[in-house]
Short mmCIF file of C-alpha atoms and ligand atoms in Angstrom, two decimals:
data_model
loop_
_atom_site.label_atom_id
_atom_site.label_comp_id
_atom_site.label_asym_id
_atom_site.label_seq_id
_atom_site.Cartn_x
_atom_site.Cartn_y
_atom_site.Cartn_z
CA UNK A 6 123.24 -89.60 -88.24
CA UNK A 7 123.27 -86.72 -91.10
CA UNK A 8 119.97 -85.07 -90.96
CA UNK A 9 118.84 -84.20 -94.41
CA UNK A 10 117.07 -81.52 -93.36
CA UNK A 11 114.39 -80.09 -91.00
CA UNK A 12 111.03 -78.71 -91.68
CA UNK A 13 109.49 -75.86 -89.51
CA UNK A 14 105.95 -75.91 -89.24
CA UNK A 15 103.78 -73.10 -87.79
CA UNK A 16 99.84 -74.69 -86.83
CA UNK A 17 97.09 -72.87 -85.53
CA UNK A 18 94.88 -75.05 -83.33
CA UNK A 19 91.61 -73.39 -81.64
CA UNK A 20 90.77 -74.32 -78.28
CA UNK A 21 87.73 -75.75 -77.31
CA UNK A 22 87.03 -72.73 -75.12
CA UNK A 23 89.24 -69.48 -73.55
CA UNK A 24 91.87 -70.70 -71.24
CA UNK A 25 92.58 -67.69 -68.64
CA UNK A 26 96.08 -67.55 -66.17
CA UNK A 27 97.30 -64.73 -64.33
CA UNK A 28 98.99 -63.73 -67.88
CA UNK A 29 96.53 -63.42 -70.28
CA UNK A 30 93.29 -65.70 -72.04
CA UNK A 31 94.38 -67.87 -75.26
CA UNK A 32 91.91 -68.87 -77.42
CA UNK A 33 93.93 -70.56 -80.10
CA UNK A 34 97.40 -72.85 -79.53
CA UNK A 35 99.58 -71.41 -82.23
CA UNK A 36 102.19 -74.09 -81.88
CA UNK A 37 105.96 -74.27 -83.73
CA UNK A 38 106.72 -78.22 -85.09
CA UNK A 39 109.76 -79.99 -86.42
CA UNK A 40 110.13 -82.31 -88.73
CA UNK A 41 113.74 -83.50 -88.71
CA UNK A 42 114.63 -85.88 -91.63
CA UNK A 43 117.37 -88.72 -92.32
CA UNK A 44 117.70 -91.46 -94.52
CA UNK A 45 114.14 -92.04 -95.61
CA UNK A 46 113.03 -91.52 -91.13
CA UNK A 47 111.12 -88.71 -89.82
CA UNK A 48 111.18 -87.53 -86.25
CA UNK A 49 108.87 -85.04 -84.84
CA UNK A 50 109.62 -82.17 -82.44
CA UNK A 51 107.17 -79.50 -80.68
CA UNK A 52 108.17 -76.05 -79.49
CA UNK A 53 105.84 -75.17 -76.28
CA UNK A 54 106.85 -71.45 -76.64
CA UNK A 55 103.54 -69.49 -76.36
CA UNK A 56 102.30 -66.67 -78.79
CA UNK A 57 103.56 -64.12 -76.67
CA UNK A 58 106.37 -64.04 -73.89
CA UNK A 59 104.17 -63.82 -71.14
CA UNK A 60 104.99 -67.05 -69.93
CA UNK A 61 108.22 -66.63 -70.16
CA UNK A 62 110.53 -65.12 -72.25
CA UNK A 63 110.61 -67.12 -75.02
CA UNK A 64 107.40 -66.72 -77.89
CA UNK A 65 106.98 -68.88 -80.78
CA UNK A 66 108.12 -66.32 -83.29
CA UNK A 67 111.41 -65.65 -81.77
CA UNK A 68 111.70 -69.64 -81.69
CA UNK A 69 111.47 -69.98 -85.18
CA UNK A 70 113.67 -67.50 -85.89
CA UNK A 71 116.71 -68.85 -83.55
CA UNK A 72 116.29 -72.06 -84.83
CA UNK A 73 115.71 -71.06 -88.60
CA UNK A 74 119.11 -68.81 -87.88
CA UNK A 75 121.37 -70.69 -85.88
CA UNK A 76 119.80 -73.60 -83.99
CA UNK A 77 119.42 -75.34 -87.30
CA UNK A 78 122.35 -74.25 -89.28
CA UNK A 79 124.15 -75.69 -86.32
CA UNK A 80 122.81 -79.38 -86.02
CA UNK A 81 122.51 -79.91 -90.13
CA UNK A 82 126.40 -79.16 -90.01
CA UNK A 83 126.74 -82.27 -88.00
CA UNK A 84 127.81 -85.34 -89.51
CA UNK A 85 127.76 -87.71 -86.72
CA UNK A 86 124.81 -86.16 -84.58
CA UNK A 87 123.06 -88.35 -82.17
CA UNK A 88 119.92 -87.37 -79.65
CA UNK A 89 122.40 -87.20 -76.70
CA UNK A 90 124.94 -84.68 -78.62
CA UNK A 91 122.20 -82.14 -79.94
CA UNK A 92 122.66 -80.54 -76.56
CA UNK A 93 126.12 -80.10 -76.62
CA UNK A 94 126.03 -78.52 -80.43
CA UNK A 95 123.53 -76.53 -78.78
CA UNK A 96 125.28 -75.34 -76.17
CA UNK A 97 127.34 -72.28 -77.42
CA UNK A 98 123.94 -70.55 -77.79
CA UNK A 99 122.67 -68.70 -74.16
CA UNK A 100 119.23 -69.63 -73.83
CA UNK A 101 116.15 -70.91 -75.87
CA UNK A 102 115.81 -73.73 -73.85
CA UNK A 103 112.44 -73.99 -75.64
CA UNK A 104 113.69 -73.64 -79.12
CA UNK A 105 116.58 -76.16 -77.84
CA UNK A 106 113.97 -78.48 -76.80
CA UNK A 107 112.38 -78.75 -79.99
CA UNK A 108 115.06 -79.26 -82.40
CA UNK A 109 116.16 -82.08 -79.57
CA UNK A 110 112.81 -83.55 -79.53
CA UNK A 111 112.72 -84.11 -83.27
CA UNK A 112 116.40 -85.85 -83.96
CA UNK A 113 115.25 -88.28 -80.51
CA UNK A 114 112.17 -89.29 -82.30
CA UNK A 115 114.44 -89.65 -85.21
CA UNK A 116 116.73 -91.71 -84.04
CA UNK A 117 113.66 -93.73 -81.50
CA UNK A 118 112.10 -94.53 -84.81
CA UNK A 119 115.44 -95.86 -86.93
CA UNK A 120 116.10 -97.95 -83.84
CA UNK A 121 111.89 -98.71 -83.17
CA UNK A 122 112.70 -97.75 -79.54
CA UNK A 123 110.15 -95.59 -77.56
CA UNK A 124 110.50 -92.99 -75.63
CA UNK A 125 109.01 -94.74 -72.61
CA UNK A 126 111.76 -97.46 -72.62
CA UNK A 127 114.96 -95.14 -73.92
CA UNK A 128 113.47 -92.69 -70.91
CA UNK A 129 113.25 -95.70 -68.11
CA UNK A 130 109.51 -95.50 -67.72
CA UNK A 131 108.17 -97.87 -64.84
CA UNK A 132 104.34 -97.97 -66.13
CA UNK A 133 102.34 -97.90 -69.21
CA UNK A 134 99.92 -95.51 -67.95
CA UNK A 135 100.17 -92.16 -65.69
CA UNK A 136 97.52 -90.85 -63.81
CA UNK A 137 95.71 -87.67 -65.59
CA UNK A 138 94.76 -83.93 -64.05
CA UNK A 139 93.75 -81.27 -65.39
CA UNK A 140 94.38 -77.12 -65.55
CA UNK A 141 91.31 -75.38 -64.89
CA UNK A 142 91.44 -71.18 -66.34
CA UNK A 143 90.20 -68.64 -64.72
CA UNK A 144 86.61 -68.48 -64.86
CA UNK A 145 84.00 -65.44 -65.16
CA UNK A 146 82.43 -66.22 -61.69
CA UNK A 147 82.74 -68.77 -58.83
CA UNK A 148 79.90 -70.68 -60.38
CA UNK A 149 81.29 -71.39 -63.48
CA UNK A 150 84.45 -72.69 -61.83
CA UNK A 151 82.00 -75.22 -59.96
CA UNK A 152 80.43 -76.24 -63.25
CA UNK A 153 83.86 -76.50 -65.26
CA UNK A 154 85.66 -78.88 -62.30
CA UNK A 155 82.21 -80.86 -61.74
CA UNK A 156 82.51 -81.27 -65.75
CA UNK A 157 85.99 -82.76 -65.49
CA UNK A 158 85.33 -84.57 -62.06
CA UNK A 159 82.95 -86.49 -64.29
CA UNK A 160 85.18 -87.02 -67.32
CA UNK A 161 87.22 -89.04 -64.60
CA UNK A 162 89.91 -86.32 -64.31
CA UNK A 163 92.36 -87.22 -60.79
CA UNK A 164 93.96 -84.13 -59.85
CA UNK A 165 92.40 -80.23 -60.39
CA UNK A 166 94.83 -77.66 -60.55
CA UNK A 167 93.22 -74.13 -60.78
CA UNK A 168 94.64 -71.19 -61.83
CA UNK A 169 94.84 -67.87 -59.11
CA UNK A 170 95.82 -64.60 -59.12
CA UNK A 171 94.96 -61.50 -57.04
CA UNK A 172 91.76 -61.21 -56.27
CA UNK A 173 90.82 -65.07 -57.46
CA UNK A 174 92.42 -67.33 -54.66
CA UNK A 175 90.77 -68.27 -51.50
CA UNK A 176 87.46 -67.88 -52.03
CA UNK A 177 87.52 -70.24 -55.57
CA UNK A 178 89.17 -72.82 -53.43
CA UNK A 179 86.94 -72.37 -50.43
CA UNK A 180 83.85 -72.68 -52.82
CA UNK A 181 85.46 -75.93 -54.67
CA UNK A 182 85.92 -77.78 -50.93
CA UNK A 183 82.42 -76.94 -50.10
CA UNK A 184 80.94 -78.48 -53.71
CA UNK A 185 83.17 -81.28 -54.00
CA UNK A 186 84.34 -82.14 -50.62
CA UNK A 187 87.99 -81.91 -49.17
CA UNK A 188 89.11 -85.43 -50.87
CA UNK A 189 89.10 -84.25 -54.53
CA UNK A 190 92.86 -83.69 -55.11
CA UNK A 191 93.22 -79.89 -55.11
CA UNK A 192 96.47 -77.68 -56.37
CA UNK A 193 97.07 -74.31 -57.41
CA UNK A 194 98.95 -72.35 -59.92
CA UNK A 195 100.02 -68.43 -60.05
CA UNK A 196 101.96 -68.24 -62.67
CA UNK A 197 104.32 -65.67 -61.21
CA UNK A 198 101.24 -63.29 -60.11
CA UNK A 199 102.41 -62.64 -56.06
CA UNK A 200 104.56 -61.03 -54.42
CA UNK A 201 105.91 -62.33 -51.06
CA UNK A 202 103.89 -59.00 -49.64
CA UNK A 203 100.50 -61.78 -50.54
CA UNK A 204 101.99 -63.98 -47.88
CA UNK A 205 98.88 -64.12 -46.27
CA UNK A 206 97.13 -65.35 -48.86
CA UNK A 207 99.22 -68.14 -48.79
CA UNK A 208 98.55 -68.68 -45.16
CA UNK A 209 95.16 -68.28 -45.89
CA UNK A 210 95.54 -71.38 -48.23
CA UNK A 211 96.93 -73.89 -45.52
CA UNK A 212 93.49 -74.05 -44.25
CA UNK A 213 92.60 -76.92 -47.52
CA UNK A 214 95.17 -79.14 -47.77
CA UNK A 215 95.96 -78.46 -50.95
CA UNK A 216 98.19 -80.75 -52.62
CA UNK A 217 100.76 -77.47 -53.83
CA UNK A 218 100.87 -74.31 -54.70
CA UNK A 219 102.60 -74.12 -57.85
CA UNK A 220 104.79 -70.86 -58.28
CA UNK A 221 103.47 -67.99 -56.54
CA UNK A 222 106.35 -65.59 -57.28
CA UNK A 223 108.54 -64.49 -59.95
CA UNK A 224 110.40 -66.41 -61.91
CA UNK A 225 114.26 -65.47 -60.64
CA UNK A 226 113.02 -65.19 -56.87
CA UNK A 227 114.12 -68.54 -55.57
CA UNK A 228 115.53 -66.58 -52.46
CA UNK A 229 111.94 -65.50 -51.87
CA UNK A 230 110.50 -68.52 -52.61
CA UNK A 231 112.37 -70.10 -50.37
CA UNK A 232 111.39 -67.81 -47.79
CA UNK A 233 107.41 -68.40 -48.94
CA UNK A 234 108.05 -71.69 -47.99
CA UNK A 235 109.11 -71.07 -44.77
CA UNK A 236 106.01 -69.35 -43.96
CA UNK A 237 103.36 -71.50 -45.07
CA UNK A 238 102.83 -75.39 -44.49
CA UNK A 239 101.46 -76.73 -47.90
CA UNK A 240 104.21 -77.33 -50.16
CA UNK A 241 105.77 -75.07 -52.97
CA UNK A 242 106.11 -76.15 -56.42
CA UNK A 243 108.10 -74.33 -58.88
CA UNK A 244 107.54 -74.38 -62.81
CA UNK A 245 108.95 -70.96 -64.05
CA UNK A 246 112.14 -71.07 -62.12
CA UNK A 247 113.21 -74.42 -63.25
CA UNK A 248 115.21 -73.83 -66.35
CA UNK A 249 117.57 -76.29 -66.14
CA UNK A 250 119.02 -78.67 -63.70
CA UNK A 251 121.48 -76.58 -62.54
CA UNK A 252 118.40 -74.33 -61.57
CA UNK A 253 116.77 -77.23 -59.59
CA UNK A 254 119.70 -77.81 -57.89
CA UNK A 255 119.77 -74.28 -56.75
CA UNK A 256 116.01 -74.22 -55.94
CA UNK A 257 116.49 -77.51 -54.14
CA UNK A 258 119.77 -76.58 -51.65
CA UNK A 259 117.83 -73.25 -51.12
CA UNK A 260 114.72 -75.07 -49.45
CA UNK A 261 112.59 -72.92 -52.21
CA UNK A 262 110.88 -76.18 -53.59
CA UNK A 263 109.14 -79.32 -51.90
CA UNK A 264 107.93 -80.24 -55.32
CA UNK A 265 108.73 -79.49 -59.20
CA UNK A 266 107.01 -79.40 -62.14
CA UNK A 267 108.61 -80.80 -64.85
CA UNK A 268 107.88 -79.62 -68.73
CA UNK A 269 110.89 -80.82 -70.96
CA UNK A 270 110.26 -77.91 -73.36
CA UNK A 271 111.14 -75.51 -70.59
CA UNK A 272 114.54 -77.12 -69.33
CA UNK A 273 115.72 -77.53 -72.43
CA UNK A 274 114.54 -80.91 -73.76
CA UNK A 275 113.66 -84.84 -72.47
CA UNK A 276 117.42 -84.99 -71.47
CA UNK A 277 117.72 -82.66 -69.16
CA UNK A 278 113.68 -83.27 -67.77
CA UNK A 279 115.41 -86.71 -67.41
CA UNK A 280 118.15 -85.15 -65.38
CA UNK A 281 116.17 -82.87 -63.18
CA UNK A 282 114.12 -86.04 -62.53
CA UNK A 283 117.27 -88.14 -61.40
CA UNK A 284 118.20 -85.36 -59.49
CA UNK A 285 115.07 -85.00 -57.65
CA UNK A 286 114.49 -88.33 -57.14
CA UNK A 287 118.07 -88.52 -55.12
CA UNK A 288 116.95 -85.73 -52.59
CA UNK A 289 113.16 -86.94 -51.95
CA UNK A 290 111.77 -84.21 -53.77
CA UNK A 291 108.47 -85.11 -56.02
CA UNK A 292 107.95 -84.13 -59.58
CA UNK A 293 105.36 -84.03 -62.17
CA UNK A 294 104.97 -84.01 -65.77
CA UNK A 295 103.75 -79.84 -66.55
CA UNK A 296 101.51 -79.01 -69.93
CA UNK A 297 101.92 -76.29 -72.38
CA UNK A 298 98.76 -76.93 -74.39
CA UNK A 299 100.78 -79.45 -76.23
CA UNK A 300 99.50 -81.52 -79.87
CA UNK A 301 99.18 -85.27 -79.55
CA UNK A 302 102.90 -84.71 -80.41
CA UNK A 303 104.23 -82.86 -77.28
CA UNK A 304 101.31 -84.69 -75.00
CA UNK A 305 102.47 -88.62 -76.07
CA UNK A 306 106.30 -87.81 -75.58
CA UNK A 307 105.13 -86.22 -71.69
CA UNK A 308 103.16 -89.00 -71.07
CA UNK A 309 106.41 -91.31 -71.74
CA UNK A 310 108.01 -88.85 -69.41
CA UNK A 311 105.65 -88.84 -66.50
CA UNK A 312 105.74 -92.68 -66.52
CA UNK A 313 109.20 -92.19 -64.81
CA UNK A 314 109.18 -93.34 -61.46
CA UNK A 315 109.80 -90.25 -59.53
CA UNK A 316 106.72 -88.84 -61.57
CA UNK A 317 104.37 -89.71 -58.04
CA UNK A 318 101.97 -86.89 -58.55
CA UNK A 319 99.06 -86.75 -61.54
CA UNK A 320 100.75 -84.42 -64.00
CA UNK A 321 98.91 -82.02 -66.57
CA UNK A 322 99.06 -84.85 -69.44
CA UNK A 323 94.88 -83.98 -70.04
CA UNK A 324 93.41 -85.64 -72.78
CA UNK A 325 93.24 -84.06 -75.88
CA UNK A 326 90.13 -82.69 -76.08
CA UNK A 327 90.79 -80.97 -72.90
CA UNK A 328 91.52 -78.27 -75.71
CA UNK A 329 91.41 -79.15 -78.89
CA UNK A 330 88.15 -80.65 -80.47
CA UNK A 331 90.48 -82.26 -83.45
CA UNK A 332 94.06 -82.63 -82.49
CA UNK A 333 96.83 -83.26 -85.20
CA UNK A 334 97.28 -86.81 -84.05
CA UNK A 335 94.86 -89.98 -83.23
CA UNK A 336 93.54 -87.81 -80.18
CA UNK A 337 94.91 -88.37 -76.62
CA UNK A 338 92.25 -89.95 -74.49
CA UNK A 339 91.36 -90.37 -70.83
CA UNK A 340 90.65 -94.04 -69.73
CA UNK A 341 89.28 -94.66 -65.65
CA UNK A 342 91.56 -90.97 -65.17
CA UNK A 343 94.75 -92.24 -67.23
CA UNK A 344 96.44 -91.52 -70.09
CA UNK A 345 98.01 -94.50 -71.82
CA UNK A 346 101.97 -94.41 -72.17
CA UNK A 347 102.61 -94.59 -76.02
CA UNK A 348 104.77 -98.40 -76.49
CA UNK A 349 105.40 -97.75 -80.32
CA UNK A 350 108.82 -96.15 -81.61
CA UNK A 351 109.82 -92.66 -80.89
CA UNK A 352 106.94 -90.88 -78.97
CA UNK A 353 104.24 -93.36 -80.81
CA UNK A 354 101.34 -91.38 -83.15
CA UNK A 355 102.78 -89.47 -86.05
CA UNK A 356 100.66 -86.59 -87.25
CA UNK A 357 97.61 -87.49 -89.79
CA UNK A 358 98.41 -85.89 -92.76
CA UNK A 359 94.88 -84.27 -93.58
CA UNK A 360 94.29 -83.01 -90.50
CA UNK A 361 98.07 -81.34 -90.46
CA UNK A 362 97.10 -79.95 -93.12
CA UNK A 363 94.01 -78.36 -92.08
CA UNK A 364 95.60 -76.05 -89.29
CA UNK A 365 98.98 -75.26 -90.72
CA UNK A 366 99.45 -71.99 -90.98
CA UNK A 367 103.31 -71.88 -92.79
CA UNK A 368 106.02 -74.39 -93.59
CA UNK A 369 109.50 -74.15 -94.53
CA UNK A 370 112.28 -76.91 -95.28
CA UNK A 371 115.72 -75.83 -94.11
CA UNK A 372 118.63 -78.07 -96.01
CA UNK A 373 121.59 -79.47 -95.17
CA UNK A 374 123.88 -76.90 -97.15
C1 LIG B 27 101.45 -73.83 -66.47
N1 LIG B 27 100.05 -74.70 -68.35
O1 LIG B 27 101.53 -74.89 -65.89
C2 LIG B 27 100.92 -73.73 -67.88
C3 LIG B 27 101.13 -72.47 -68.53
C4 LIG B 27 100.42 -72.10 -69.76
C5 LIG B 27 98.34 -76.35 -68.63
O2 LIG B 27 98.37 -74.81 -66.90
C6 LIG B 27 98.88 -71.19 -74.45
C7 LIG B 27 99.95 -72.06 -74.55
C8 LIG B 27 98.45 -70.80 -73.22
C9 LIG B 27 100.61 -72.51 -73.41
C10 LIG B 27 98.67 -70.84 -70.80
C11 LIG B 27 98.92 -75.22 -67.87
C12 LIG B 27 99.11 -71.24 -72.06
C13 LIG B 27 100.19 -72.10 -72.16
C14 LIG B 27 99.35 -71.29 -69.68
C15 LIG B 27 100.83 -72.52 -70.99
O3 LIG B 27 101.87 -72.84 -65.92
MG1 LIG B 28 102.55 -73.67 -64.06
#
């Protein structure tokens, strides 16, 4: 294809209420889209890169600027660009795998929507629903956790995942076994918060059968993650570290992951989740489908994802009003604890105009030159 263009388009969604992680609280999702345009189609990408780079390097700001700049310039040059060669036009610039991701996702809905493919079937999805958890912030006080998780537990949520960080570990997930029993599917995320000086708390952990611990340490420490692992028995799941498949190969041949989380925004795009997937899959290791506090956009194209069949864990595909009390698309919902795979081209809802309208922010329309 010849794009015609691509449109950049800044939105400013509040959330329902504060979302707390080891990093910092969010109150709004201020999330980067892409329109990418060819004869008379439109395909839609989302950026997960957060406000700030507390996540990880990458912000939202710096994303629009390295696509605006370069990422752009270099895929509008293309006259014969396909889904499965925006990487490798990509490729001469060192990082942004989020940014990457993005202008990736759009020109694959693109091209899913000439061809009325969906994701689910271009991706090799097994089901047409995936089993739905949930991230649980940091709450003011142990009772308030209780409240929140008995809240989802009722909206028919599978899987909790709560966040930790010094000081907010053991005793939350002591005081969730004791209100909700030791059969309600229990993980944990740090977001980087430990060093392997906590190890204790990790041991300390083993005692509830929690389904994983989702990266304790920093982002680069595979060596020491590795060596986590080693110490405690319930399995080690790494989000931050995986950057790429060559990363998960690393992180796999080091024994510093049982598990990975999978968010195609942070490897670089749907291609390469694919990949890390396939690679996973071939050495017994589990994955799941990671959120970012996605639109109906970024949450329909993950729930095509997850319905891979190495996806054998409930991912963080929530329903939309999880966060957002209007989302940009036909809202995301939760049906008996699943979210329905999307079977209609490219990634399924497009955004409803009015209600685009309502939280953008900014738009631009870059131009083939
Ligand atoms: C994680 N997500 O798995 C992340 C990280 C995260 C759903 O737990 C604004 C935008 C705030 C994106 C906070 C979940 C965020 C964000 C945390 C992503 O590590
Ligand atoms: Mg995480």
């Amino acid at each position: 294809m010849r794009l015609e263009g691509l449109e950049l388009r800044r939105v400013r969604l509040p959330l329902v209420s504060p979302f707390q992680t080891s990093f910092g609280t969010e109150t709004v999702r201020d999330a980067l889209l892409i329109r990418a345009v060819a004869d008379g189609v439109e395909g839609w990408g989302e950026c997960v890169a957060t406000t700030e780079p507390r996540y990880s390097s990458e912000y939202v700001d710096g994303a629009q600027q390295v696509i605006e700049r370069f990422l752009a310039p270099a895929v509008l040059a293309s006259d014969h660009l396909t889904a499965e060669t925006v990487g490798a036009v990509l490729e001469p610039f060192v990082g942004h795998t989020m940014a990457k991701a993005a202008v990736e996702m759009a020109v694959l809905d693109l091209q899913l929507r000439t061809t009325g493919t969906s994701f689910a079937s271009y991706l090799g999805a097994v089901v047409d629903r995936v089993p739905s958890g949930v991230s649980v912030g940091i709450q003011p006080r142990l009772d308030d956790l209780v409240r929140v998780v008995g809240g989802y537990l009722d909206e028919g949520y599978v899987r909790i995942k709560i966040k930790i960080q010094p000081g907010w570990d053991v005793e939350p997930v002591r005081v969730l076994g004791e209100a909700y029993g030791p059969d309600v599917p229990l993980q944990v995320d740090a977001n980087s918060a430990y060093t392997l000086a906590d190890a204790q708390v990790f041991r300390d952990l083993d005692a509830f059968g929690l389904l994983l611990i989702e990266q304790p340490l920093y982002e680069d420490d595979l060596r020491l993650h590795a060596k986590l692992a080693a110490m405690v028995s319930t399995p080690i799941c790494l989000d931050e570290s995986i950057v790429s498949a060559r990363a998960a190969a690393d992180a796999i041949a080091l024994g510093a992951t049982r598990v990975i989380n999978i968010k195609a925004g942070r490897v670089g795009g749907y291609l390469e989740a694919r990949r890390i997937h396939d690679l996973a899959r071939a050495n017994g290791v589990a994955v799941w489908c990671g959120g970012m506090l996605e639109t109906g956009i970024g949450r329909s194209a993950n729930a095509a994802l997850a319905a891979l069949p190495g996806f054998t864990l409930p991912g963080d595909i929530s329903a939309s009003g999880r966060f957002y009390e209007m989302d940009i698309t036909p809202p995301v919902v939760l049906e008996d604890g699943y979210v329905a795979v999307p079977q209609g081209p490219g990634l399924g809802p497009l955004p409803l105009p009015d209600q685009l309208e309502k939280v953008t922010a900014s738009s631009s329309w870059l131009a083939r030159s």
